[in-house]
């Protein structure tokens, strides 16, 4: 569907008659929408247009769709010039001559940190709060734009004094504390390329990312606070660097939780020793629009994570544009809170970059939603008068489980826009979000609109999302492409499917914040995203257009699972399991889970003596935790005598998924040994 088509059908309220529901071409995608019957979803009749007041004051108007359709790539050139301050203007909007390797805003020079910081101070907004930080134990810090600018300048000077220069890679392994954002912006300022590794990944996973990017510096902390207790981070860095042969020269350590740490003289440096004493003078120079900004590793269908590469000008333009329009941002008055960790792309685009580029005030919270009590988030919304909240469906479902009385104890009246991201949101959770949170427990006449945003690490910024002042929102659907983005659903042959049909989600035209490649592996970039359909980007998701042309995301059609909005690869977890000496073979599936969307379920065949070990399941769960990280630990590990395979030796995951979801196994006629499913059923009964 192009921008014009979406413009033609926004704002409608009543839904048409029944439509036919074809099984999506995307394999088993429909079953990934936990608990939702696709049939019911596609007949969703509820629709919530914006209130007249909201529409009148909205930043993003319906005209954006028409302008984008009429102007083509020049729409983005206009946004780039309006939203960013360029040191040198660009001479060409898009160079697609070497497709699929795009160049946006060719010849332009721009500094991300200058755009996020200095220019707001120069414009007289230095006293505006950039970051309200709340630590899990309740400690707080506030950074105005002037203070954050100074902090980033000092960090930039310190990084340079540690030998980091333009183009060098810096691994960032930090908790959600202000130093995380300061580090990312300090890298951007000097043109160093950050590679943030989520703190929940293991030493092994950290090392493989350090090696792949050949990072020179690692920025970490002694630790953090988790569920009311200090938790450690530095030991994982020490373990990851224990084996020689790495590229790291220094480890810069933020003191956060005062826990004792091991120290490697000459390599380790305290943040407070070098950053606090560094000069607060640092001039930002413009970097080429296509200068690498960051690498972020994400799971693919093979064992090895992919280093997704983003560059500067296009990324900043589209993240700033979407942050402003999807969330209806009024930077002078809004308090914005995105609950994502900086370890994920959401924490890059919608914590570290866009909110600051747009000069907004944001909240950063270090801890978990239930520490010290299950109302912590809502207490924070009340305390900071948060007006825009951006979170994941899994968090909403968890809060639903805890009950509406908990948010009911707090005043949520300040909330005026609610965002969701990371996985499909089921209509029930959507309605709960709207009434319990967005309507302040029913006390508000006009509940806050919900914007369901579909995008990926690879896309860099929102690609499908309603405009809250324009679109009549529909529970469970991300609905319409962002103005200027050309999204479609196609069949096996790459033909656009009609409304009412399903298929594969593709992007037809290059977009400013698109990934520029996979770090060090241009061929894999082409193979993964551009080989399935000629001239189109294949996202890996199944999708469906309903009778209104609204897009419904149906989940991944490849071997990628989505657990609590986090991407995990079945192959990567299988490799981790078989790397344990007790495991002969392993198969992993994502099973529908009420809270986390999907859950990891592993089937393993054990080697000889391990069969007698009563603790084998715990051992293997911990092994996956240390190979990849706690987030990848299977919810269930089922020990089985055999795995269902076709005659060509391919594991039939579909059948295992049936077992994992407690269903009668489906058609097993193509199995090499058709007694296998029975053997599995019997072994599980024991
Ligand atoms: O399957 C889609 C799902 O998350 C995948 C991207 O994961 P990641 O790169 O980790 O980025 C997550 C945050 C942007 C997609 O391929 N996904 C993301 N947002 C949605 C979604 N599925 C349905 N609805 C969404 N709003």
XYZ file of C-alpha atoms and ligand atoms in Angstrom:
712
model
C 0.000 0.000 0.000
C 1.471 3.366 -0.905
C 1.169 6.607 0.986
C -1.599 7.863 -1.276
C -3.722 4.804 -0.685
C -3.352 5.176 3.051
C -4.223 8.859 2.800
C -7.395 7.946 1.002
C -8.647 5.781 3.797
C -7.702 7.409 7.055
C -10.244 8.624 9.540
C -12.956 6.071 8.671
C -14.943 4.689 11.577
C -17.431 2.055 10.484
C -16.135 -1.220 9.173
C -17.466 -3.059 6.196
C -19.000 -6.519 5.945
C -17.249 -9.808 6.442
C -14.258 -10.664 4.367
C -12.725 -13.948 3.435
C -9.710 -15.002 5.436
C -7.146 -16.952 3.474
C -4.426 -18.725 5.340
C -1.430 -16.405 5.165
C 1.222 -17.377 2.712
C 3.658 -16.827 5.559
C 3.828 -20.438 6.678
C 2.716 -20.713 10.287
C 2.763 -17.019 10.958
C -0.816 -16.762 12.104
C -0.281 -19.085 15.019
C 2.309 -16.710 16.425
C -0.408 -14.284 17.431
C -0.891 -15.931 20.809
C -4.442 -16.555 21.812
C -5.960 -14.597 18.928
C -7.987 -16.377 16.333
C -6.948 -14.741 13.093
C -10.540 -14.944 11.925
C -11.659 -12.746 14.826
C -8.812 -10.330 14.416
C -9.641 -9.683 10.810
C -13.194 -8.732 11.727
C -12.162 -6.167 14.279
C -14.888 -3.533 14.072
C -13.864 -1.233 16.852
C -12.240 1.910 15.650
C -11.271 4.983 17.616
C -10.875 8.254 15.773
C -8.923 11.016 17.511
C -10.914 13.515 19.540
C -11.483 16.830 17.737
C -9.210 18.633 20.221
C -6.433 16.115 19.724
C -6.737 16.307 15.941
C -6.701 20.094 16.009
C -3.490 20.349 18.033
C -1.769 17.403 16.375
C 1.743 17.783 14.997
C 1.247 15.251 12.196
C -1.618 16.152 9.861
C -3.264 14.103 7.105
C -1.569 16.334 4.539
C 1.731 14.563 5.313
C 0.535 11.532 3.339
C -0.316 13.613 0.310
C 2.911 15.572 0.454
C 4.973 12.386 0.757
C 3.169 10.773 -2.166
C 3.591 13.850 -4.329
C 7.203 14.611 -3.480
C 8.846 11.148 -3.397
C 12.352 11.148 -1.890
C 12.295 14.969 -1.850
C 9.798 14.701 1.005
C 12.648 13.273 3.047
C 15.076 15.926 1.851
C 12.674 18.528 3.207
C 12.387 16.687 6.534
C 16.184 16.349 6.742
C 16.621 20.102 6.343
C 13.785 20.983 8.704
C 14.586 18.566 11.502
C 18.384 18.655 11.515
C 21.092 21.283 11.515
C 23.627 20.445 8.797
C 27.213 21.662 8.792
C 27.140 21.291 5.054
C 24.005 20.872 2.997
C 23.702 17.755 0.825
C 23.779 17.844 -2.944
C 21.799 14.687 -3.741
C 18.869 13.230 -1.802
C 19.271 9.566 -2.657
C 21.867 7.579 -4.533
C 20.397 4.139 -5.220
C 22.713 3.346 -8.119
C 24.499 0.651 -6.115
C 21.287 -0.936 -4.777
C 20.694 -2.402 -2.267
C 23.429 -0.197 -0.794
C 21.762 3.193 -0.365
C 23.274 6.611 0.167
C 21.001 9.299 1.558
C 21.682 13.031 1.626
C 24.891 12.644 -0.323
C 27.621 15.172 0.365
C 25.943 16.478 3.521
C 27.858 16.865 6.772
C 26.097 16.513 10.090
C 27.005 15.745 13.695
C 24.494 13.635 15.643
C 25.608 14.867 19.073
C 25.521 18.508 18.005
C 21.968 17.964 16.801
C 20.967 16.213 20.017
C 22.646 18.710 22.331
C 24.591 21.871 21.503
C 22.079 23.355 19.126
C 19.351 23.316 21.782
C 21.645 25.172 24.156
C 22.538 27.663 21.410
C 18.821 28.186 20.765
C 18.300 29.233 24.388
C 16.892 25.937 25.683
C 19.890 24.989 27.819
C 17.776 24.974 30.983
C 15.206 22.540 29.608
C 15.419 19.120 31.229
C 16.793 16.552 28.796
C 16.850 13.565 31.145
C 15.089 12.800 34.395
C 16.866 9.723 35.673
C 15.392 7.465 38.311
C 17.528 4.601 39.598
C 15.929 1.426 40.803
C 16.783 2.173 44.470
C 15.081 5.569 44.074
C 18.142 7.780 43.547
C 17.522 10.505 41.003
C 19.522 12.765 38.709
C 18.420 15.505 36.360
C 20.336 16.691 33.312
C 19.355 19.882 31.552
C 20.381 20.216 27.913
C 23.288 22.429 29.028
C 24.456 19.847 31.579
C 24.073 16.910 29.220
C 26.015 18.781 26.533
C 28.832 19.378 28.991
C 28.821 15.739 30.127
C 29.043 14.507 26.530
C 31.853 16.934 25.677
C 33.854 15.654 28.657
C 33.240 12.035 27.688
C 34.247 12.807 24.079
C 37.526 14.321 25.291
C 38.134 11.364 27.610
C 37.486 8.820 24.843
C 39.932 10.659 22.595
C 42.512 10.664 25.380
C 42.101 6.869 25.544
C 43.063 6.677 21.887
C 39.619 6.407 20.321
C 39.452 8.153 16.953
C 36.904 8.619 14.200
C 35.822 5.263 12.755
C 37.028 3.203 15.748
C 34.478 0.891 17.349
C 33.439 1.170 20.987
C 31.559 -1.653 22.718
C 29.021 -0.419 25.258
C 27.919 -2.823 27.987
C 26.043 -0.634 30.430
C 22.851 -0.605 32.460
C 20.090 1.977 31.869
C 21.891 4.893 33.462
C 22.583 8.349 31.982
C 26.179 7.339 31.184
C 24.777 4.939 28.585
C 23.287 7.801 26.573
C 26.309 10.003 27.284
C 28.607 7.285 25.925
C 26.593 6.795 22.740
C 26.486 10.527 22.047
C 30.181 10.989 22.881
C 31.009 8.294 20.319
C 28.770 9.940 17.734
C 30.373 13.294 18.476
C 33.873 12.091 17.613
C 32.736 9.802 14.824
C 33.474 6.580 16.719
C 31.020 3.767 16.031
C 29.230 2.376 19.073
C 28.176 -1.211 19.382
C 25.858 -1.539 22.350
C 25.567 -5.028 23.793
C 22.537 -5.644 26.015
C 23.597 -6.144 29.647
C 21.603 -9.391 29.734
C 23.929 -11.016 27.216
C 26.653 -13.310 28.505
C 30.433 -12.893 28.463
C 30.575 -15.252 25.463
C 28.054 -13.204 23.502
C 29.851 -9.985 24.423
C 33.176 -11.380 23.233
C 31.825 -12.491 19.879
C 30.432 -8.984 19.313
C 33.690 -7.341 20.447
C 35.616 -9.559 18.038
C 33.286 -9.072 15.088
C 33.448 -5.283 15.366
C 37.086 -5.235 16.556
C 36.219 -2.845 19.363
C 39.039 -0.797 20.832
C 37.274 0.406 23.961
C 34.641 -1.228 26.163
C 32.514 1.046 28.332
C 30.874 -0.757 31.226
C 29.881 -0.334 34.895
C 30.706 -2.178 38.076
C 27.079 -3.188 37.974
C 23.525 -2.069 38.426
C 20.482 -2.725 40.577
C 18.060 -5.460 39.718
C 15.013 -6.377 41.745
C 16.255 -4.522 44.791
C 19.754 -5.972 44.803
C 23.081 -4.912 43.337
C 23.908 -6.972 40.269
C 27.324 -7.192 38.637
C 28.380 -6.377 35.059
C 32.152 -5.947 35.098
C 32.869 -9.659 35.800
C 31.288 -10.515 32.444
C 33.618 -8.064 30.695
C 36.602 -9.554 32.538
C 35.521 -13.056 31.546
C 34.972 -12.036 27.944
C 38.491 -10.611 27.696
C 40.170 -13.428 29.644
C 41.295 -15.126 26.445
C 43.902 -13.193 24.481
C 43.567 -12.245 20.864
C 41.072 -9.430 21.247
C 41.242 -5.851 20.020
C 40.375 -4.081 23.297
C 42.884 -1.553 24.646
C 40.875 -0.099 27.520
C 37.855 -0.874 29.657
C 36.203 2.252 31.005
C 34.181 1.553 34.143
C 31.335 3.649 35.541
C 30.891 3.331 39.296
C 27.217 2.605 39.819
C 26.653 0.153 42.656
C 29.917 0.330 44.653
C 30.473 -3.419 44.514
C 34.107 -4.558 44.629
C 35.560 -5.252 41.181
C 38.632 -7.030 39.870
C 41.029 -4.610 38.222
C 43.421 -5.122 35.323
C 46.096 -2.451 35.612
C 46.866 -0.621 32.400
C 43.646 -1.799 30.771
C 40.911 -0.739 33.198
C 40.128 2.913 33.837
C 37.487 4.448 36.107
C 35.029 6.766 34.377
C 35.230 9.245 37.261
C 39.021 9.393 36.942
C 39.124 10.323 33.277
C 35.743 11.781 32.358
C 35.097 14.007 35.360
C 38.479 15.705 34.997
C 38.323 16.070 31.209
C 37.854 19.441 29.559
C 34.271 20.571 28.960
C 35.304 22.230 25.707
C 34.810 20.121 22.628
C 33.834 21.291 19.176
C 31.638 18.953 17.177
C 32.594 18.669 13.539
C 30.183 17.504 10.882
C 30.619 13.912 9.718
C 29.629 12.675 6.314
C 25.927 11.904 6.102
C 26.841 8.261 5.406
C 29.426 8.018 8.197
C 28.710 4.907 10.333
C 26.856 5.840 13.515
C 26.476 2.438 15.131
C 26.443 -1.309 14.811
C 23.776 -3.267 16.644
C 23.798 -7.045 16.640
C 20.567 -8.873 16.120
C 19.564 -12.493 15.754
C 19.082 -13.883 12.314
C 18.152 -17.277 11.031
C 21.654 -18.676 11.351
C 23.706 -19.090 14.492
C 25.814 -15.968 14.146
C 24.214 -12.624 15.071
C 24.313 -9.950 12.386
C 25.952 -6.586 12.977
C 23.327 -4.205 11.603
C 24.998 -1.030 10.396
C 23.331 2.378 10.574
C 24.747 5.649 9.314
C 24.128 9.243 10.297
C 22.007 11.610 8.165
C 19.168 9.332 7.061
C 18.911 7.610 10.413
C 18.615 10.879 12.324
C 16.073 12.244 9.872
C 13.642 9.350 9.998
C 13.962 8.709 13.743
C 13.354 12.408 14.484
C 10.460 12.596 11.988
C 8.690 9.548 13.387
C 9.316 10.466 17.014
C 7.709 13.843 16.368
C 4.766 12.649 14.288
C 3.942 9.173 15.605
C 4.022 10.408 19.184
C 2.597 13.871 18.476
C 5.553 15.382 20.265
C 5.278 18.889 21.696
C 8.829 19.241 23.011
C 8.158 22.275 25.205
C 5.497 20.540 27.289
C 5.688 16.777 26.881
C 7.448 14.360 29.196
C 8.311 11.313 27.163
C 9.178 7.881 28.505
C 10.315 4.910 26.464
C 10.841 1.888 28.684
C 13.243 0.117 26.302
C 16.812 -0.663 27.285
C 19.601 0.909 25.217
C 20.665 -2.653 24.375
C 17.883 -2.811 21.765
C 17.193 -0.665 18.742
C 14.240 1.023 20.448
C 16.643 2.289 23.094
C 18.872 3.653 20.323
C 16.336 5.377 18.110
C 13.765 6.418 20.702
C 15.899 6.997 23.829
C 19.425 8.008 22.826
C 18.778 9.831 19.555
C 15.335 11.053 18.438
C 14.048 12.448 21.768
C 17.196 14.537 22.157
C 17.417 15.576 18.515
C 13.830 16.793 18.950
C 14.715 18.682 22.137
C 12.284 16.798 24.352
C 12.310 15.951 28.047
C 12.506 12.268 28.798
C 12.516 9.885 31.710
C 15.061 7.093 31.998
C 14.393 4.386 34.576
C 16.992 1.813 35.508
C 14.991 -1.001 37.032
C 12.201 -3.499 36.671
C 8.495 -2.574 36.742
C 7.842 -4.517 39.951
C 10.591 -3.174 42.206
C 9.913 -2.418 44.988
C 6.226 -2.889 44.099
C 4.102 -3.653 41.053
C 2.974 -0.048 40.736
C 6.453 1.375 40.181
C 5.882 2.403 36.572
C 2.596 4.129 37.339
C 4.150 5.832 40.324
C 6.809 7.192 37.936
C 4.174 8.346 35.442
C 2.446 10.251 38.241
C 5.669 11.638 39.708
C 7.133 12.940 36.438
C 3.775 13.670 34.768
C 4.732 11.482 31.838
C 2.623 12.413 28.816
C 3.933 9.972 26.172
C 4.609 6.375 27.131
C 6.228 3.890 24.749
C 6.459 0.257 25.790
C 6.022 -3.361 24.658
C 2.911 -5.568 24.606
C 4.579 -8.086 26.905
C 4.846 -5.414 29.614
C 1.202 -4.486 29.148
C 0.139 -8.118 29.451
C 2.225 -8.494 32.604
C 0.531 -5.452 34.129
C -2.843 -6.896 33.115
C -1.986 -10.032 35.057
C -1.150 -7.973 38.127
C -4.564 -6.358 37.923
C -6.061 -2.955 37.188
C -6.178 -2.007 40.869
C -2.442 -1.398 40.811
C -2.373 1.362 38.170
C -5.723 2.449 39.645
C -3.897 3.728 42.728
C -2.038 6.366 40.725
C -3.027 9.454 38.814
C -2.307 8.782 35.135
C -4.119 11.839 33.876
C -0.958 13.289 32.281
C -0.754 10.491 29.679
C -1.900 11.623 26.242
C -0.197 9.249 23.772
C 0.571 5.555 24.277
C 2.941 3.629 22.046
C 3.652 -0.065 21.645
C 6.418 -1.906 19.826
C 8.224 -5.187 19.449
C 5.521 -7.756 18.739
C 1.895 -7.899 17.735
C -0.425 -6.568 20.430
C -3.547 -8.616 21.002
C -6.793 -6.589 20.994
C -7.495 -7.496 24.623
C -4.198 -5.988 25.796
C -4.754 -3.022 23.477
C -8.169 -2.313 25.063
C -6.757 -2.700 28.555
C -3.949 -0.267 27.717
C -6.525 2.180 26.415
C -9.023 2.041 29.253
C -6.924 1.299 32.319
C -3.875 3.371 31.402
C -4.965 5.741 28.618
C -8.302 6.656 30.209
C -6.821 6.852 33.728
C -9.013 3.977 34.886
C -12.064 5.286 33.037
C -11.864 8.797 34.463
C -10.940 10.430 31.175
C -13.492 11.240 28.538
C -10.967 11.116 25.713
C -8.506 8.297 26.306
C -4.955 8.658 25.016
C -4.644 7.260 21.470
C -2.571 4.121 21.069
C 0.060 3.969 18.352
C 1.193 0.454 17.474
C 4.547 0.878 15.743
C 5.995 -1.822 13.498
C 9.660 -1.630 12.659
C 12.926 -3.544 13.111
C 16.565 -3.138 14.069
C 17.160 -3.092 10.327
C 14.633 -0.382 9.505
C 16.039 1.968 12.155
C 12.768 3.816 12.685
C 8.990 3.339 12.586
C 7.712 2.048 9.243
C 4.071 1.218 9.980
C 2.198 3.257 12.576
C -0.938 5.342 12.885
C -0.724 9.124 13.163
C -2.502 9.746 16.466
C -4.218 12.952 15.333
C -5.339 11.489 12.026
C -5.826 7.729 12.006
C -8.870 6.065 13.524
C -6.995 3.424 15.506
C -7.953 -0.231 15.538
C -7.112 -2.636 18.395
C -4.381 -5.042 17.300
C -3.318 -3.534 13.987
C -0.329 -1.309 13.226
C -2.437 -0.200 10.242
C -0.757 2.256 7.899
C 2.725 2.991 6.552
C 4.472 6.068 7.891
C 4.185 8.939 5.366
C 6.909 8.490 2.756
C 7.301 4.753 3.407
C 6.151 2.214 0.887
C 5.127 -1.014 2.573
C 3.273 -3.844 0.886
C 2.071 -7.388 1.469
C 2.934 -9.738 -1.375
C 2.360 -13.366 -2.281
C 4.988 -16.047 -2.982
C 5.600 -14.513 -6.411
C 6.075 -10.995 -5.099
C 2.698 -9.807 -6.367
C 0.792 -7.374 -4.187
C -2.111 -9.187 -2.495
C -5.599 -7.663 -2.505
C -7.230 -6.351 0.658
C -8.488 -9.240 2.732
C -5.463 -11.438 1.969
C -2.213 -12.391 3.626
C 1.369 -12.837 2.582
C 4.837 -11.478 3.201
C 5.629 -7.993 4.395
C 7.970 -6.118 2.061
C 9.265 -2.595 1.625
C 9.246 -1.419 -1.956
C 11.360 1.728 -1.886
C 14.545 2.657 -0.012
C 13.960 4.684 3.152
C 16.313 7.090 4.966
C 16.945 5.072 8.150
C 17.415 1.733 6.384
C 20.341 -0.420 7.432
C 23.335 0.153 5.211
C 24.536 -3.410 5.499
C 25.756 -6.144 7.795
C 29.096 -5.287 9.344
C 31.819 -7.006 7.344
C 29.432 -9.154 5.298
C 27.904 -7.437 2.251
C 26.885 -10.746 0.682
C 24.870 -11.774 3.722
C 23.084 -8.413 3.556
C 22.017 -9.091 -0.021
C 21.088 -12.701 0.637
C 19.123 -12.074 3.802
C 16.968 -9.146 2.789
C 17.066 -8.656 -0.954
C 17.107 -12.092 -2.562
C 13.617 -13.388 -1.722
C 11.749 -10.816 -3.858
C 13.238 -8.928 -6.754
C 14.010 -5.309 -5.871
C 12.163 -5.419 -2.549
C 13.299 -5.579 1.058
C 11.919 -8.692 2.724
C 11.320 -8.076 6.418
C 10.885 -11.706 7.519
C 7.355 -11.040 8.823
C 4.026 -12.418 7.700
C 1.244 -9.860 7.371
C -2.287 -9.444 6.214
C -4.277 -6.570 4.764
C -7.813 -6.357 6.084
C -10.803 -5.151 4.133
C -9.819 -1.532 4.793
C -6.273 -2.163 3.641
C -5.018 -1.928 7.229
C -1.953 -4.033 7.924
C -1.940 -6.723 10.593
C 1.409 -8.187 11.582
C 1.329 -11.930 12.023
C 4.816 -12.718 13.333
C 8.026 -13.998 11.809
C 7.960 -16.462 8.965
C 11.561 -17.527 9.512
C 13.460 -19.163 12.355
C 13.432 -16.045 14.474
C 11.428 -16.042 17.710
C 10.059 -13.028 19.483
C 10.187 -13.432 23.251
C 8.961 -10.410 25.203
C 9.679 -8.295 22.134
C 13.265 -9.576 21.968
C 14.524 -11.315 18.917
C 16.065 -14.731 19.392
C 17.201 -17.204 16.805
C 16.137 -20.840 17.085
C 19.391 -21.881 15.423
C 21.510 -19.890 17.851
C 19.856 -21.558 20.856
C 20.120 -24.980 19.213
C 23.846 -24.378 18.671
C 24.213 -23.382 22.313
C 22.463 -26.577 23.446
C 24.483 -28.931 21.259
C 27.703 -27.282 22.429
C 27.024 -28.976 25.796
C 28.679 -32.407 26.050
C 25.448 -34.030 27.310
C 23.423 -33.095 24.254
C 23.380 -35.160 21.093
C 20.741 -33.182 19.194
C 18.449 -30.240 19.852
C 15.506 -28.512 18.223
C 14.032 -25.257 19.424
C 10.638 -23.741 18.721
C 8.821 -20.593 19.790
C 5.588 -21.573 21.526
C 2.723 -19.139 22.089
C 2.884 -17.685 25.591
C 0.245 -15.515 27.210
C 2.671 -13.036 28.693
C 5.850 -13.101 26.642
C 4.201 -13.552 23.218
C 6.423 -16.479 22.438
C 8.485 -18.662 24.749
C 11.534 -20.775 23.965
C 10.806 -24.510 24.109
C 13.670 -26.911 23.452
C 13.565 -30.593 22.594
C 16.810 -32.410 23.288
C 18.198 -35.863 22.742
C 20.745 -36.664 25.433
C 23.966 -38.596 25.159
C 24.492 -41.799 27.197
C 25.201 -41.048 30.856
C 23.393 -37.683 30.887
C 20.126 -39.589 30.684
C 20.515 -40.510 34.363
C 21.249 -36.957 35.520
C 18.219 -35.590 37.433
C 19.477 -31.980 37.143
C 20.135 -32.067 33.425
C 17.357 -29.611 32.569
C 18.688 -26.984 35.003
C 22.214 -27.592 33.772
C 21.186 -27.044 30.172
C 19.121 -23.944 30.930
C 22.128 -22.434 32.687
C 24.372 -23.461 29.832
C 22.213 -21.524 27.361
C 22.310 -18.617 29.841
C 26.078 -18.575 29.815
C 26.438 -19.103 26.061
C 23.944 -16.426 25.022
C 22.393 -14.785 28.074
C 19.558 -15.284 30.553
C 16.986 -13.985 28.042
C 17.614 -17.004 25.843
C 17.072 -19.643 28.568
C 14.350 -22.020 27.377
C 11.087 -21.918 29.321
C 10.901 -25.701 28.915
C 13.451 -28.274 27.940
C 11.850 -31.559 26.968
C 14.053 -34.615 26.840
C 12.947 -36.845 23.975
C 14.207 -40.070 22.408
C 13.995 -38.803 18.806
C 13.247 -35.700 16.755
C 10.735 -35.634 13.908
C 12.621 -35.405 10.617
C 11.723 -35.549 6.972
C 13.418 -38.046 4.696
C 15.918 -35.379 3.739
C 16.798 -34.910 7.416
C 15.047 -31.580 8.023
C 13.529 -31.195 11.487
C 9.782 -30.635 11.281
C 9.457 -27.837 13.797
C 5.762 -27.470 13.021
C 5.089 -30.773 14.773
C 7.233 -29.833 17.757
C 5.383 -26.563 18.013
C 2.120 -28.490 18.222
C 3.535 -30.472 21.138
C 4.947 -27.349 22.812
C 1.580 -25.622 22.586
C -0.263 -28.677 23.925
C -2.039 -29.561 20.673
C -2.486 -32.843 18.935
C 0.421 -33.024 16.456
C -0.619 -32.207 12.875
C 0.039 -34.104 9.672
C 3.117 -36.288 10.167
C 2.926 -38.175 6.906
C 6.177 -36.808 5.494
C 8.267 -38.025 8.432
C 11.027 -40.490 7.715
C 9.906 -42.489 10.749
C 6.236 -41.993 11.460
C 6.409 -43.469 14.960
C 8.533 -40.575 16.214
C 5.671 -38.369 17.334
C 4.226 -41.246 19.301
C 7.603 -41.915 20.920
C 7.815 -38.253 21.894
C 4.292 -38.235 23.317
C 5.048 -41.319 25.386
C 8.346 -39.991 26.686
C 6.650 -36.758 27.772
C 3.935 -38.643 29.626
C 6.587 -40.165 31.875
O 8.479 -9.510 13.889
C 8.510 -8.106 13.976
C 8.470 -7.695 15.431
O 9.805 -7.531 15.845
C 10.691 -7.783 14.743
C 11.869 -6.847 14.828
O 12.586 -7.103 15.991
P 13.762 -6.154 16.424
O 14.684 -5.953 15.288
O 14.335 -6.711 17.671
O 13.088 -4.761 16.723
C 12.099 -4.660 17.697
C 11.785 -3.211 17.952
C 11.616 -2.377 16.765
C 9.851 -7.567 13.531
O 10.385 -8.254 12.407
N 7.742 -6.439 15.643
C 8.272 -5.228 15.953
N 7.291 -4.329 16.139
C 6.114 -4.966 15.929
C 6.407 -6.306 15.607
N 5.434 -7.191 15.313
C 4.161 -6.749 15.337
N 3.809 -5.497 15.657
C 4.735 -4.559 15.963
N 4.379 -3.340 16.287
